[in-house]
Short mmCIF file of C-alpha atoms in Angstrom, two decimals:
data_model
loop_
_atom_site.label_atom_id
_atom_site.label_comp_id
_atom_site.label_asym_id
_atom_site.label_seq_id
_atom_site.Cartn_x
_atom_site.Cartn_y
_atom_site.Cartn_z
CA MET A 1 -0.15 0.05 -0.07
CA ASP A 2 1.52 3.42 -0.83
CA VAL A 3 1.58 6.57 0.59
CA TYR A 4 1.63 10.09 -1.21
CA LEU A 5 3.52 12.37 0.97
CA PRO A 6 2.61 15.36 0.14
CA ILE A 7 6.00 17.38 0.96
CA ALA A 8 7.81 14.78 -0.24
CA GLU A 9 5.63 14.66 -3.82
CA VAL A 10 6.80 11.27 -3.26
CA SER A 11 4.73 8.44 -3.07
CA LEU A 12 6.08 4.97 -1.03
CA ASN A 13 4.97 2.17 1.19
CA VAL A 14 3.67 2.82 4.14
CA PHE A 15 4.47 -0.49 5.56
CA ILE A 16 8.50 0.50 4.82
CA LEU A 17 8.32 3.57 6.42
CA LEU A 18 6.46 2.24 9.16
CA GLY A 19 9.37 -0.75 9.54
CA ILE A 20 11.87 2.21 9.85
CA GLY A 21 9.52 3.78 12.21
CA ALA A 22 9.37 0.93 14.16
CA ALA A 23 13.05 -0.27 13.38
CA VAL A 24 14.62 3.40 14.65
CA GLY A 25 12.46 3.25 17.41
CA PHE A 26 13.56 -0.07 18.85
CA LEU A 27 16.89 1.23 18.33
CA SER A 28 16.03 4.05 20.66
CA GLY A 29 14.59 1.45 23.27
CA VAL A 30 17.47 -0.84 23.44
CA PHE A 31 20.38 2.27 23.63
CA GLY A 32 18.88 5.34 24.70
CA VAL A 33 19.43 7.85 22.20
CA GLY A 34 16.93 9.45 20.23
CA GLY A 35 18.05 7.54 16.94
CA GLY A 36 17.67 10.29 14.43
CA PHE A 37 21.01 9.94 12.76
CA LEU A 38 19.74 6.11 11.26
CA LEU A 39 16.28 7.88 10.99
CA THR A 40 17.14 10.02 7.69
CA PRO A 41 20.41 8.26 5.68
CA LEU A 42 17.09 5.41 5.73
CA LEU A 43 14.57 7.86 4.83
CA ILE A 44 17.07 9.02 1.41
CA PHE A 45 18.36 5.23 1.00
CA VAL A 46 13.84 5.04 0.35
CA GLY A 47 13.78 7.91 -1.20
CA VAL A 48 12.92 10.83 0.43
CA PRO A 49 14.90 13.55 -0.90
CA ALA A 50 17.26 14.54 1.45
CA PRO A 51 16.13 17.56 2.37
CA VAL A 52 12.33 16.81 3.73
CA ALA A 53 14.19 13.61 5.10
CA VAL A 54 15.99 16.23 7.94
CA ALA A 55 13.65 18.45 8.36
CA SER A 56 10.31 15.33 8.93
CA SER A 57 13.28 13.61 10.95
CA ALA A 58 13.06 16.55 13.17
CA ASN A 59 9.61 16.89 13.85
CA GLN A 60 8.81 13.04 14.65
CA LEU A 61 11.85 13.37 16.87
CA VAL A 62 10.15 16.40 18.85
CA GLY A 63 7.65 13.12 19.36
CA ALA A 64 9.57 10.62 20.21
CA SER A 65 11.64 13.12 22.61
CA VAL A 66 8.43 14.26 24.78
CA SER A 67 7.67 10.54 25.72
CA GLY A 68 10.74 9.44 26.55
CA VAL A 69 11.44 12.68 29.09
CA LEU A 70 7.97 11.74 29.73
CA ALA A 71 9.61 8.23 31.02
CA HIS A 72 12.44 9.39 32.50
CA TRP A 73 10.53 12.41 34.34
CA ARG A 74 8.26 10.29 36.38
CA ARG A 75 11.55 8.81 38.00
CA GLY A 76 13.02 12.07 38.79
CA HIS A 77 16.30 11.59 36.38
CA VAL A 78 16.01 15.23 34.49
CA ASP A 79 17.48 18.01 35.20
CA PHE A 80 15.39 21.44 34.43
CA LYS A 81 18.27 23.45 34.66
CA MET A 82 20.72 22.00 33.06
CA GLY A 83 18.58 21.38 29.91
CA PHE A 84 17.31 25.14 30.26
CA ILE A 85 21.38 26.47 29.59
CA LEU A 86 22.13 23.54 27.10
CA LEU A 87 18.33 24.70 25.41
CA ILE A 88 19.72 28.79 24.80
CA GLY A 89 22.80 27.20 23.32
CA GLY A 90 20.88 24.98 21.52
CA ILE A 91 18.19 27.50 19.90
CA ALA A 92 20.99 29.63 19.36
CA GLY A 93 22.80 26.84 17.19
CA SER A 94 19.50 25.41 15.56
CA ILE A 95 19.05 28.82 13.58
CA LEU A 96 22.68 29.12 12.42
CA GLY A 97 22.31 25.89 11.11
CA ILE A 98 18.73 26.69 9.43
CA TYR A 99 20.86 29.51 8.17
CA LEU A 100 23.44 27.31 6.96
CA PHE A 101 20.89 24.53 5.52
CA ALA A 102 19.28 27.04 2.54
CA LEU A 103 22.53 28.66 2.07
CA PHE A 104 23.96 25.63 0.43
CA SER A 105 20.48 24.33 -0.47
CA ARG A 106 20.99 27.49 -2.52
CA LEU A 107 24.26 26.48 -3.73
CA GLY A 108 23.00 22.65 -4.88
CA GLN A 109 25.06 21.57 -1.90
CA ILE A 110 23.12 20.18 0.54
CA GLU A 111 22.50 16.56 -0.67
CA LEU A 112 26.23 16.95 -0.18
CA VAL A 113 26.89 18.33 3.09
CA ILE A 114 24.39 16.36 4.76
CA SER A 115 25.79 13.41 3.44
CA LEU A 116 29.80 14.17 4.45
CA CYS A 117 28.20 15.27 7.56
CA TYR A 118 26.57 11.75 8.36
CA VAL A 119 29.82 10.59 7.31
CA VAL A 120 32.18 11.55 9.38
CA LEU A 121 30.17 12.14 12.24
CA LEU A 122 29.19 8.72 12.37
CA GLY A 123 32.64 7.58 11.44
CA VAL A 124 34.69 8.99 14.07
CA LEU A 125 31.56 7.95 16.74
CA GLY A 126 31.43 4.48 15.60
CA LEU A 127 34.66 4.06 15.55
CA MET A 128 34.89 5.38 19.14
CA MET A 129 32.49 3.46 21.25
CA GLY A 130 33.59 0.10 19.39
CA VAL A 131 37.09 0.64 19.99
CA GLU A 132 35.64 1.76 23.41
CA SER A 133 33.47 -1.61 23.92
CA LEU A 134 36.08 -4.19 23.25
CA ARG A 135 38.63 -2.20 25.98
CA ALA A 136 35.51 -2.63 28.69
CA MET A 137 34.79 -6.00 27.23
CA LEU A 138 38.81 -7.17 27.66
CA ARG A 139 38.75 -5.69 30.76
CA GLN A 140 36.05 -7.37 32.53
CA ARG A 141 38.09 -10.75 32.29
CA ARG A 142 40.50 -9.01 33.80
CA PRO A 143 39.64 -7.81 36.52
CA GLY A 144 42.83 -6.64 38.52
CA ALA A 145 42.87 -3.41 35.73
CA ALA A 146 43.48 -0.10 36.56
CA ARG A 147 40.30 2.23 37.11
CA ARG A 148 39.36 5.29 35.90
CA LYS A 149 39.81 8.54 37.63
CA LEU A 150 36.69 10.04 38.70
CA HIS A 151 37.43 13.03 38.15
CA ARG A 152 39.91 15.24 35.94
CA HIS A 153 40.83 19.47 36.07
CA THR A 154 41.43 20.46 32.34
CA TRP A 155 41.65 24.30 31.63
CA LEU A 156 37.07 23.25 31.00
CA HIS A 157 36.58 23.99 34.70
CA GLY A 158 38.31 27.68 34.73
CA LEU A 159 35.81 29.69 32.52
CA PRO A 160 34.28 32.24 34.24
CA LEU A 161 29.67 32.17 34.74
CA LYS A 162 29.97 29.99 36.88
CA THR A 163 26.75 28.04 38.26
CA ARG A 164 25.74 25.67 40.18
CA PHE A 165 23.47 22.55 39.34
CA ARG A 166 21.92 20.78 42.15
CA LYS A 167 20.23 17.59 40.27
CA SER A 168 23.83 17.27 38.36
CA GLN A 169 25.54 17.54 41.84
CA LEU A 170 28.04 19.83 40.00
CA TYR A 171 29.59 22.84 40.24
CA ILE A 172 30.78 24.11 36.65
CA SER A 173 30.56 27.66 34.31
CA ALA A 174 27.84 28.10 33.17
CA LEU A 175 29.50 28.70 29.53
CA LEU A 176 30.59 24.52 28.46
CA PRO A 177 26.24 23.53 28.56
CA ILE A 178 25.58 26.56 26.29
CA GLY A 179 28.56 25.18 23.67
CA LEU A 180 27.53 22.88 24.09
CA GLY A 181 23.95 22.87 23.12
CA PHE A 182 25.37 25.50 20.50
CA ALA A 183 27.41 23.10 18.72
CA VAL A 184 24.53 19.93 18.57
CA GLY A 185 21.53 22.73 16.97
CA VAL A 186 23.54 23.46 14.72
CA LEU A 187 24.31 19.72 13.81
CA SER A 188 20.88 18.93 14.35
CA ALA A 189 19.82 22.08 11.94
CA VAL A 190 21.40 21.14 8.62
CA MET A 191 21.50 16.64 9.79
CA GLY A 192 18.00 16.81 10.93
CA ILE A 193 19.16 14.62 14.67
CA GLY A 194 18.41 15.14 17.66
CA GLY A 195 22.06 14.52 18.77
CA GLY A 196 21.57 12.81 21.20
CA PHE A 197 24.76 9.98 20.25
CA LEU A 198 26.60 13.49 20.41
CA MET A 199 24.95 14.72 23.95
CA VAL A 200 24.75 12.10 25.87
CA PRO A 201 28.74 11.09 25.77
CA ALA A 202 30.24 15.59 26.21
CA MET A 203 27.30 14.66 28.63
CA ILE A 204 29.26 12.17 30.79
CA TYR A 205 32.58 13.11 29.65
CA THR A 206 32.78 15.77 28.98
CA LEU A 207 30.24 18.22 31.63
CA GLY A 208 30.99 14.91 34.53
CA MET A 209 27.30 14.57 34.72
CA PRO A 210 25.80 11.84 36.98
CA THR A 211 24.59 8.28 33.74
CA THR A 212 21.44 8.73 35.69
CA VAL A 213 19.86 12.02 34.03
CA VAL A 214 21.95 12.23 31.39
CA PRO A 215 19.39 10.04 28.91
CA GLY A 216 15.91 13.27 29.99
CA THR A 217 17.79 16.15 29.83
CA SER A 218 19.26 15.92 26.99
CA LEU A 219 15.68 14.37 25.66
CA LEU A 220 14.50 17.81 27.10
CA GLN A 221 16.40 20.35 25.64
CA ILE A 222 16.13 18.06 21.80
CA ILE A 223 12.37 18.53 22.31
CA PHE A 224 12.48 22.11 22.07
CA VAL A 225 15.29 22.15 19.64
CA ALA A 226 14.05 19.70 17.47
CA ALA A 227 10.34 22.22 17.71
CA ASN A 228 12.54 24.83 17.01
CA VAL A 229 14.49 23.13 14.05
CA THR A 230 11.22 22.23 12.80
CA MET A 231 8.91 25.62 12.88
CA LEU A 232 11.80 26.81 10.64
CA GLN A 233 12.50 24.37 8.71
CA ALA A 234 8.50 24.83 7.98
CA PHE A 235 8.93 28.65 7.45
CA THR A 236 12.52 29.18 5.60
CA ASN A 237 12.58 25.68 3.54
CA HIS A 238 9.39 24.12 3.23
CA THR A 239 10.74 21.06 3.45
CA VAL A 240 8.59 19.25 6.59
CA ASP A 241 6.31 16.01 5.94
CA ALA A 242 3.89 16.29 8.82
CA VAL A 243 2.35 13.22 6.70
CA LEU A 244 5.70 11.51 7.33
CA ALA A 245 6.63 12.19 10.29
CA LEU A 246 3.74 10.82 11.80
CA VAL A 247 3.55 7.03 9.39
CA LEU A 248 7.39 7.17 11.61
CA LEU A 249 6.36 8.34 14.20
CA VAL A 250 3.67 5.30 14.95
CA GLY A 251 5.81 2.75 13.65
CA GLY A 252 8.01 4.37 16.27
CA VAL A 253 6.13 3.62 19.57
CA ILE A 254 5.86 0.01 18.66
CA GLY A 255 9.36 -0.70 17.60
CA ALA A 256 10.58 1.35 21.17
CA GLN A 257 8.31 -0.75 23.37
CA PHE A 258 10.15 -4.13 21.95
CA GLY A 259 13.30 -2.48 21.79
CA THR A 260 13.16 -1.18 25.91
CA ARG A 261 12.24 -4.88 27.05
CA PHE A 262 15.46 -6.30 24.32
CA GLY A 263 17.53 -3.86 26.52
CA THR A 264 16.95 -5.07 29.47
CA ARG A 265 18.54 -8.46 28.52
CA LEU A 266 21.31 -7.30 26.88
CA ARG A 267 24.99 -5.98 29.13
CA GLY A 268 25.86 -2.94 28.48
CA GLU A 269 29.28 -2.99 26.25
CA GLN A 270 27.42 -5.62 24.33
CA LEU A 271 25.06 -3.30 23.50
CA ARG A 272 27.36 -0.34 22.82
CA PHE A 273 29.50 -2.78 20.78
CA LEU A 274 26.43 -3.41 18.43
CA LEU A 275 25.62 0.20 18.10
CA ALA A 276 29.22 0.71 17.13
CA LEU A 277 28.87 -1.50 14.12
CA ILE A 278 25.35 -0.58 13.06
CA VAL A 279 26.68 3.37 12.85
CA LEU A 280 29.67 2.14 11.02
CA ALA A 281 27.30 -0.02 8.69
CA VAL A 282 26.16 3.24 8.04
CA ALA A 283 28.79 5.19 7.61
CA ALA A 284 30.02 3.27 5.38
CA GLN A 285 27.25 2.52 2.96
CA LEU A 286 26.72 7.14 2.76
CA ALA A 287 30.40 6.96 2.28
CA HIS A 288 30.56 4.30 -0.12
CA ASP A 289 27.20 6.09 -2.05
CA LEU A 290 30.16 9.62 -2.45
CA THR A 291 32.70 7.77 -3.70
CA VAL A 292 30.99 5.90 -6.20
CA HIS A 293 30.38 6.09 -10.21
CA PRO A 294 27.17 8.06 -9.97
CA LYS A 295 25.22 6.93 -12.68
CA ASP A 296 23.37 10.02 -14.03
CA LEU A 297 26.29 12.29 -14.06
CA PHE A 298 24.29 15.62 -14.85
CA VAL A 299 20.54 16.02 -11.49
CA ILE A 300 18.52 18.18 -12.13
CA LEU A 301 17.10 21.00 -10.34
CA MET A 302 14.09 22.93 -10.05
CA ASP A 303 13.12 25.23 -8.53
CA ARG A 304 10.70 25.04 -4.76
CA ARG A 305 8.11 27.25 -5.70
CA MET B 1 -1.84 23.41 -6.30
CA THR B 2 -5.35 24.12 -5.74
CA ILE B 3 -8.18 23.74 -8.32
CA ARG B 4 -9.45 27.07 -7.54
CA ARG B 5 -6.07 28.89 -8.25
CA CYS B 6 -5.08 26.30 -11.86
CA LEU B 7 -8.76 27.37 -12.65
CA ALA B 8 -8.32 30.72 -12.36
CA ARG B 9 -4.86 30.44 -14.84
CA ALA B 10 -6.24 28.42 -17.04
CA LEU B 11 -9.31 30.82 -17.63
CA GLY B 12 -6.65 33.28 -18.02
CA PHE B 13 -4.81 31.61 -20.99
CA VAL B 14 -7.80 30.05 -23.13
CA VAL B 15 -8.60 33.98 -23.36
CA ALA B 16 -4.94 34.80 -24.47
CA LEU B 17 -5.40 31.91 -26.40
CA SER B 18 -8.82 32.14 -28.59
CA PRO B 19 -7.62 34.33 -31.89
CA ILE B 20 -5.77 30.77 -32.52
CA ALA B 21 -8.72 28.95 -31.37
CA ALA B 22 -11.21 31.08 -34.34
CA GLN B 23 -9.61 29.12 -36.58
CA ALA B 24 -11.88 25.59 -36.17
CA ASP B 25 -11.34 23.62 -39.18
CA ILE B 26 -10.37 21.43 -36.24
CA VAL B 27 -12.11 20.43 -33.29
CA ALA B 28 -10.56 18.54 -30.13
CA ASP B 29 -11.47 17.68 -26.87
CA LEU B 30 -9.71 15.89 -23.43
CA SER B 31 -11.30 12.82 -22.77
CA SER B 32 -10.90 14.76 -18.67
CA HIS B 33 -9.48 18.23 -18.40
CA SER B 34 -8.11 17.62 -15.13
CA ILE B 35 -6.14 14.42 -13.55
CA ALA B 36 -6.16 14.81 -9.97
CA ILE B 37 -3.27 13.84 -8.08
CA THR B 38 -5.05 11.51 -4.62
CA THR B 39 -3.15 9.37 -2.52
CA GLY B 40 -1.74 6.40 -4.58
CA PHE B 41 -1.08 7.80 -7.69
CA THR B 42 0.22 5.88 -10.40
CA GLY B 43 -0.30 8.12 -13.27
CA ALA B 44 -2.78 8.42 -15.29
CA SER B 45 -4.26 9.16 -19.06
CA VAL B 46 -5.62 10.98 -21.15
CA VAL B 47 -8.07 10.38 -24.15
CA LEU B 48 -7.65 12.96 -26.92
CA PHE B 49 -10.20 13.19 -30.02
CA GLY B 50 -11.67 15.06 -32.29
CA ALA B 51 -11.92 16.12 -36.34
CA ILE B 52 -10.93 17.41 -39.55
CA ASP B 53 -12.93 19.07 -41.70
CA GLY B 54 -10.51 17.63 -44.86
CA PRO B 55 -7.82 15.29 -45.35
CA GLY B 56 -5.03 16.00 -43.92
CA ASP B 57 -2.57 15.46 -40.95
CA VAL B 58 -2.84 16.40 -36.85
CA VAL B 59 0.31 16.81 -34.96
CA VAL B 60 -0.96 16.71 -31.15
CA ILE B 61 2.34 18.86 -28.75
CA VAL B 62 0.97 18.27 -25.25
CA ARG B 63 3.20 21.28 -22.59
CA GLY B 64 3.41 21.53 -19.02
CA PRO B 65 3.71 24.38 -16.94
CA GLU B 66 7.13 25.95 -17.73
CA ARG B 67 10.04 26.80 -14.24
CA ASP B 68 12.90 27.91 -13.92
CA LEU B 69 15.20 24.63 -13.46
CA THR B 70 18.83 24.27 -13.05
CA VAL B 71 21.15 21.61 -14.19
CA TRP B 72 24.54 20.34 -12.77
CA ARG B 73 26.94 18.17 -14.12
CA LYS B 74 29.03 16.82 -10.98
CA GLY B 75 32.35 16.06 -10.73
CA LYS B 76 34.87 14.26 -8.63
CA ILE B 77 36.53 16.22 -6.15
CA GLY B 78 38.87 14.83 -3.56
CA GLY B 79 37.55 11.07 -4.43
CA ILE B 80 33.82 12.39 -3.38
CA TRP B 81 31.63 12.90 -6.35
CA ALA B 82 29.44 16.28 -5.87
CA ASN B 83 27.91 18.89 -7.55
CA THR B 84 30.17 21.10 -9.20
CA GLU B 85 28.82 23.23 -12.23
CA SER B 86 25.24 24.15 -13.49
CA VAL B 87 23.22 26.30 -15.85
CA THR B 88 19.56 27.08 -14.86
CA PHE B 89 17.30 27.72 -17.74
CA ALA B 90 14.65 30.03 -18.25
CA SER B 91 10.97 28.79 -18.04
CA VAL B 92 11.99 25.55 -19.45
CA PRO B 93 8.15 23.65 -19.41
CA THR B 94 8.09 20.75 -17.05
CA TYR B 95 6.34 18.19 -19.79
CA TYR B 96 6.73 17.81 -23.38
CA ALA B 97 5.16 15.36 -25.21
CA VAL B 98 4.55 15.04 -29.08
CA ALA B 99 1.32 12.61 -30.59
CA SER B 100 0.95 12.76 -34.38
CA SER B 101 -0.44 10.90 -37.17
CA LYS B 102 2.47 10.66 -39.19
CA PRO B 103 6.07 11.18 -37.46
CA PRO B 104 6.00 14.94 -37.21
CA ASP B 105 9.59 15.17 -39.59
CA GLU B 106 7.12 13.55 -42.98
CA ALA B 107 4.11 15.54 -42.01
CA LEU B 108 5.65 18.73 -41.64
CA SER B 109 8.25 21.33 -43.20
CA PRO B 110 11.25 21.86 -40.71
CA ALA B 111 10.75 25.21 -40.63
CA ALA B 112 6.87 25.56 -39.54
CA ALA B 113 7.92 21.94 -37.05
CA GLY B 114 10.66 24.58 -35.61
CA PHE B 115 8.64 28.01 -35.87
CA TYR B 116 5.11 25.98 -33.53
CA ARG B 117 8.06 24.05 -31.19
CA ILE B 118 7.08 20.94 -32.33
CA GLY B 119 9.78 17.50 -31.08
CA VAL B 120 11.55 18.07 -28.22
CA ALA B 121 15.16 19.10 -30.09
CA ASN B 122 13.15 22.20 -31.53
CA LEU B 123 12.33 23.61 -28.07
CA LYS B 124 13.81 26.37 -26.80
CA PHE B 125 16.51 26.32 -23.88
CA VAL B 126 17.84 29.43 -22.87
CA PRO B 127 20.04 30.02 -20.00
CA LYS B 128 19.44 32.66 -17.31
CA SER B 129 23.02 34.05 -17.29
CA ASP B 130 26.10 34.57 -19.86
CA VAL B 131 27.69 30.61 -21.15
CA PRO B 132 29.61 29.98 -23.74
CA PRO B 133 27.53 27.91 -26.50
CA GLU B 134 29.70 25.02 -26.22
CA GLN B 135 27.77 24.63 -22.53
CA ALA B 136 25.11 25.74 -22.83
CA ARG B 137 24.81 22.85 -25.72
CA LEU B 138 26.19 20.20 -23.17
CA PHE B 139 23.40 20.55 -20.69
CA THR B 140 21.12 21.36 -23.10
CA ASP B 141 21.14 18.02 -24.08
CA ALA B 142 21.38 16.66 -20.45
CA LEU B 143 18.94 18.04 -19.64
CA ILE B 144 16.96 16.27 -22.44
CA ALA B 145 18.42 13.08 -21.34
CA VAL B 146 17.53 13.76 -17.34
CA GLN B 147 13.97 14.59 -18.20
CA GLU B 148 13.60 11.89 -20.80
CA LYS B 149 14.59 9.05 -18.37
CA ALA B 150 11.77 10.36 -16.02
CA GLY B 151 9.13 10.02 -18.50
CA VAL B 152 8.55 13.96 -18.38
CA PHE B 153 10.11 14.43 -22.09
CA SER B 154 9.28 12.16 -24.71
CA GLN B 155 11.18 12.48 -28.20
CA THR B 156 9.36 10.28 -29.53
CA HIS B 157 5.29 10.43 -31.08
CA ALA B 158 2.58 8.12 -29.62
CA LYS B 159 0.29 7.42 -32.82
CA ILE B 160 -2.83 9.86 -33.67
CA ALA B 161 -5.32 7.27 -35.21
CA PHE B 162 -7.66 8.20 -37.82
CA LEU B 163 -11.48 6.21 -38.62
CA GLY B 164 -12.74 7.25 -41.47
CA GLU B 165 -11.18 10.51 -42.87
CA ARG B 166 -12.30 13.06 -40.73
CA LEU B 167 -12.16 11.70 -36.94
CA PHE B 168 -9.02 11.22 -34.66
CA ARG B 169 -8.19 10.00 -31.43
CA THR B 170 -4.80 9.45 -29.16
CA THR B 171 -3.95 8.35 -25.73
CA PHE B 172 -1.81 9.85 -24.00
CA ASN B 173 -0.55 8.36 -20.84
CA PHE B 174 0.66 10.83 -17.73
CA PRO B 175 3.72 9.01 -15.16
CA ALA B 176 3.24 9.18 -11.46
CA ASN B 177 5.80 12.11 -10.83
CA ILE B 178 4.30 14.70 -13.57
CA PRO B 179 4.56 17.53 -11.61
CA THR B 180 1.32 19.68 -10.98
CA GLY B 181 0.35 22.59 -13.18
CA VAL B 182 -1.45 23.73 -15.47
CA TYR B 183 -1.10 21.80 -18.99
CA LEU B 184 -1.16 23.31 -22.90
CA VAL B 185 -2.70 20.64 -25.40
CA GLN B 186 -1.79 22.08 -28.78
CA VAL B 187 -3.79 20.64 -31.47
CA TYR B 188 -2.59 21.73 -34.85
CA LEU B 189 -4.22 20.93 -38.00
CA VAL B 190 -1.54 20.15 -41.22
CA ARG B 191 -2.31 20.26 -45.21
CA ASP B 192 1.26 20.68 -47.01
CA LYS B 193 3.58 20.31 -44.73
CA ASP B 194 2.52 23.62 -43.18
CA VAL B 195 0.03 23.88 -40.03
CA VAL B 196 -3.48 25.59 -41.70
CA GLY B 197 -5.10 25.16 -38.27
CA ALA B 198 -5.02 24.88 -34.63
CA GLN B 199 -7.44 24.78 -31.05
CA THR B 200 -4.91 25.06 -27.22
CA THR B 201 -6.99 23.15 -24.65
CA PRO B 202 -5.73 23.52 -20.26
CA LEU B 203 -4.69 20.19 -18.87
CA ILE B 204 -5.16 21.01 -15.38
CA VAL B 205 -3.12 18.22 -12.85
CA SER B 206 -3.24 19.04 -9.73
CA GLN B 207 -2.86 17.63 -5.96
CA VAL B 208 -6.69 16.72 -4.45
CA GLY B 209 -8.00 16.62 -0.71
CA VAL B 210 -6.12 15.65 1.93
CA ASP B 211 -2.75 16.49 0.24
CA ALA B 212 -4.24 19.10 -1.70
CA ALA B 213 -4.53 20.66 1.70
CA VAL B 214 -1.75 19.99 3.43
CA PHE B 215 0.45 21.00 0.15
CA ASP B 216 -0.39 24.02 -0.06
CA PHE B 217 -1.13 24.43 4.21
CA ALA B 218 2.34 24.15 3.58
CA HIS B 219 3.03 26.21 1.64
CA SER B 220 0.45 29.49 2.41
CA ARG B 221 0.81 29.40 6.41
CA ALA B 222 4.45 28.17 6.76
CA LEU B 223 5.02 29.29 10.12
CA ALA B 224 0.96 28.34 11.76
CA TYR B 225 2.35 24.89 9.71
CA GLY B 226 5.31 24.43 11.91
CA ALA B 227 3.59 24.60 15.28
CA ILE B 228 0.89 22.55 14.15
CA ALA B 229 3.30 19.91 13.42
CA VAL B 230 4.98 20.24 15.94
CA VAL B 231 1.58 20.22 18.18
CA ILE B 232 1.18 17.30 16.64
CA ALA B 233 4.32 15.27 16.96
CA VAL B 234 3.38 16.32 20.62
CA MET B 235 0.55 15.15 21.50
CA ALA B 236 1.90 12.01 19.32
CA GLY B 237 4.57 11.26 22.39
CA TRP B 238 2.99 12.17 25.11
CA LEU B 239 0.17 9.47 23.77
CA ALA B 240 2.58 7.03 22.93
CA SER B 241 4.14 7.73 26.38
CA LEU B 242 0.42 6.77 28.11
CA PRO B 243 1.29 3.05 28.89
CA PHE B 244 4.60 2.66 30.54
CA ARG B 245 3.13 4.93 32.71
CA ASN B 246 2.32 2.03 35.62
CA ALA B 247 6.04 0.49 34.49
#
């Protein structure tokens, strides 16, 4: 059964879209990340134009993050003050990101920029995660191995505007979360991701937040950044396909249920290793598409109405 | 594009073209004057039928709405394929097809075919910026090749069948990816290799129903559309979390 997507202006099989939503929802249930970094490339693979894929993923992300945050909030695992400060940077970053998106669209290079961003980020992240999880698995076999220091003091802790974050038990410069929010905001606008897979490690390793409050807080600010991106994309580029986002959400909800149950049965480092493999596979596929001789040397870009 | 806006534009065309239609030694009409793109649209066919007042040939061209479009050439930069060169053409028909009772180059003199722009080779593609003629030709050929592959341009002509000497009919098959807008179906009566009569009929291709409403709303009230898209997502997310409340 095909469904016509009014903004993407293509007909796609509704079960494929539900399947993609379910697969990404499953992963986000297992790994506790939004899954936007897999959603956008998958949509591009099945034939959704890259700009529409990016903008509609952001829209889908709003819904996915709301349901995630509510779950964490009920357990009291959300640092609202930290989320708010991350958000200040995030909104500013996403405005710059949308501007860059429109600029590259005009130059006819947006598809390339999106693909390149994905290859670089997914490649680096996949390698880092793969190496780290392998080490963790090896360390488990040798229980006598050295433990990591709990807190390292770097120049980052010397920045001004020190602020206390009670829930996260931190006393750090507000510039750190603002900067982090900004960087993730730019990427989320250009790549259609919430940035959970960047935000979560940065919150743990750079800010030093306790792991219990990280996913909920990250998701909280993602709601607002993704909502901002959706609004701006709809306004400047007319690329948000709400029908597509809704179909993906329906699939995502079902997938997340199974994912959460499956996730509790696997061990942390095994999970991370698995995720690293998936991330690397997506990066490799995208890199392959960029370097292989294209079927058509010429493409036509119609001026959007 | 909504039907109402299409109709307004189509009426404009008909008024503008009515002097040609007045020499009515050829009469033709379409089985349907509109193609509705609905959810699950997979293409459509439209039958053109008509009559002429004596012996002669009939040539029909179908032109889609004109739009500016940019042709990009990919090149390899540091091992990666990227869009490197581009030429933007002004007012290119988004769809072009010919039907004819005889191959057009036999039915018409080259001059007449050129004047009435019959056949893809006779379409004029004008670059918007100054481009060397060599490059303009290369990109024009590429444009035609890409559009042909997409099924919106055709080099070959569809056959027009005559029933007796006066009545003729032909079928146009439109692919699923046709652009929306007002199409013009131009029907020419040809005698002695020249056009002696003509008639123009509009054909409206538009999205209808929910899809059209969404598309229109997204473009005319972009901010409100964005807000609604966000609200729908928030509601869906909240609904999705309900079953887990007691987990």
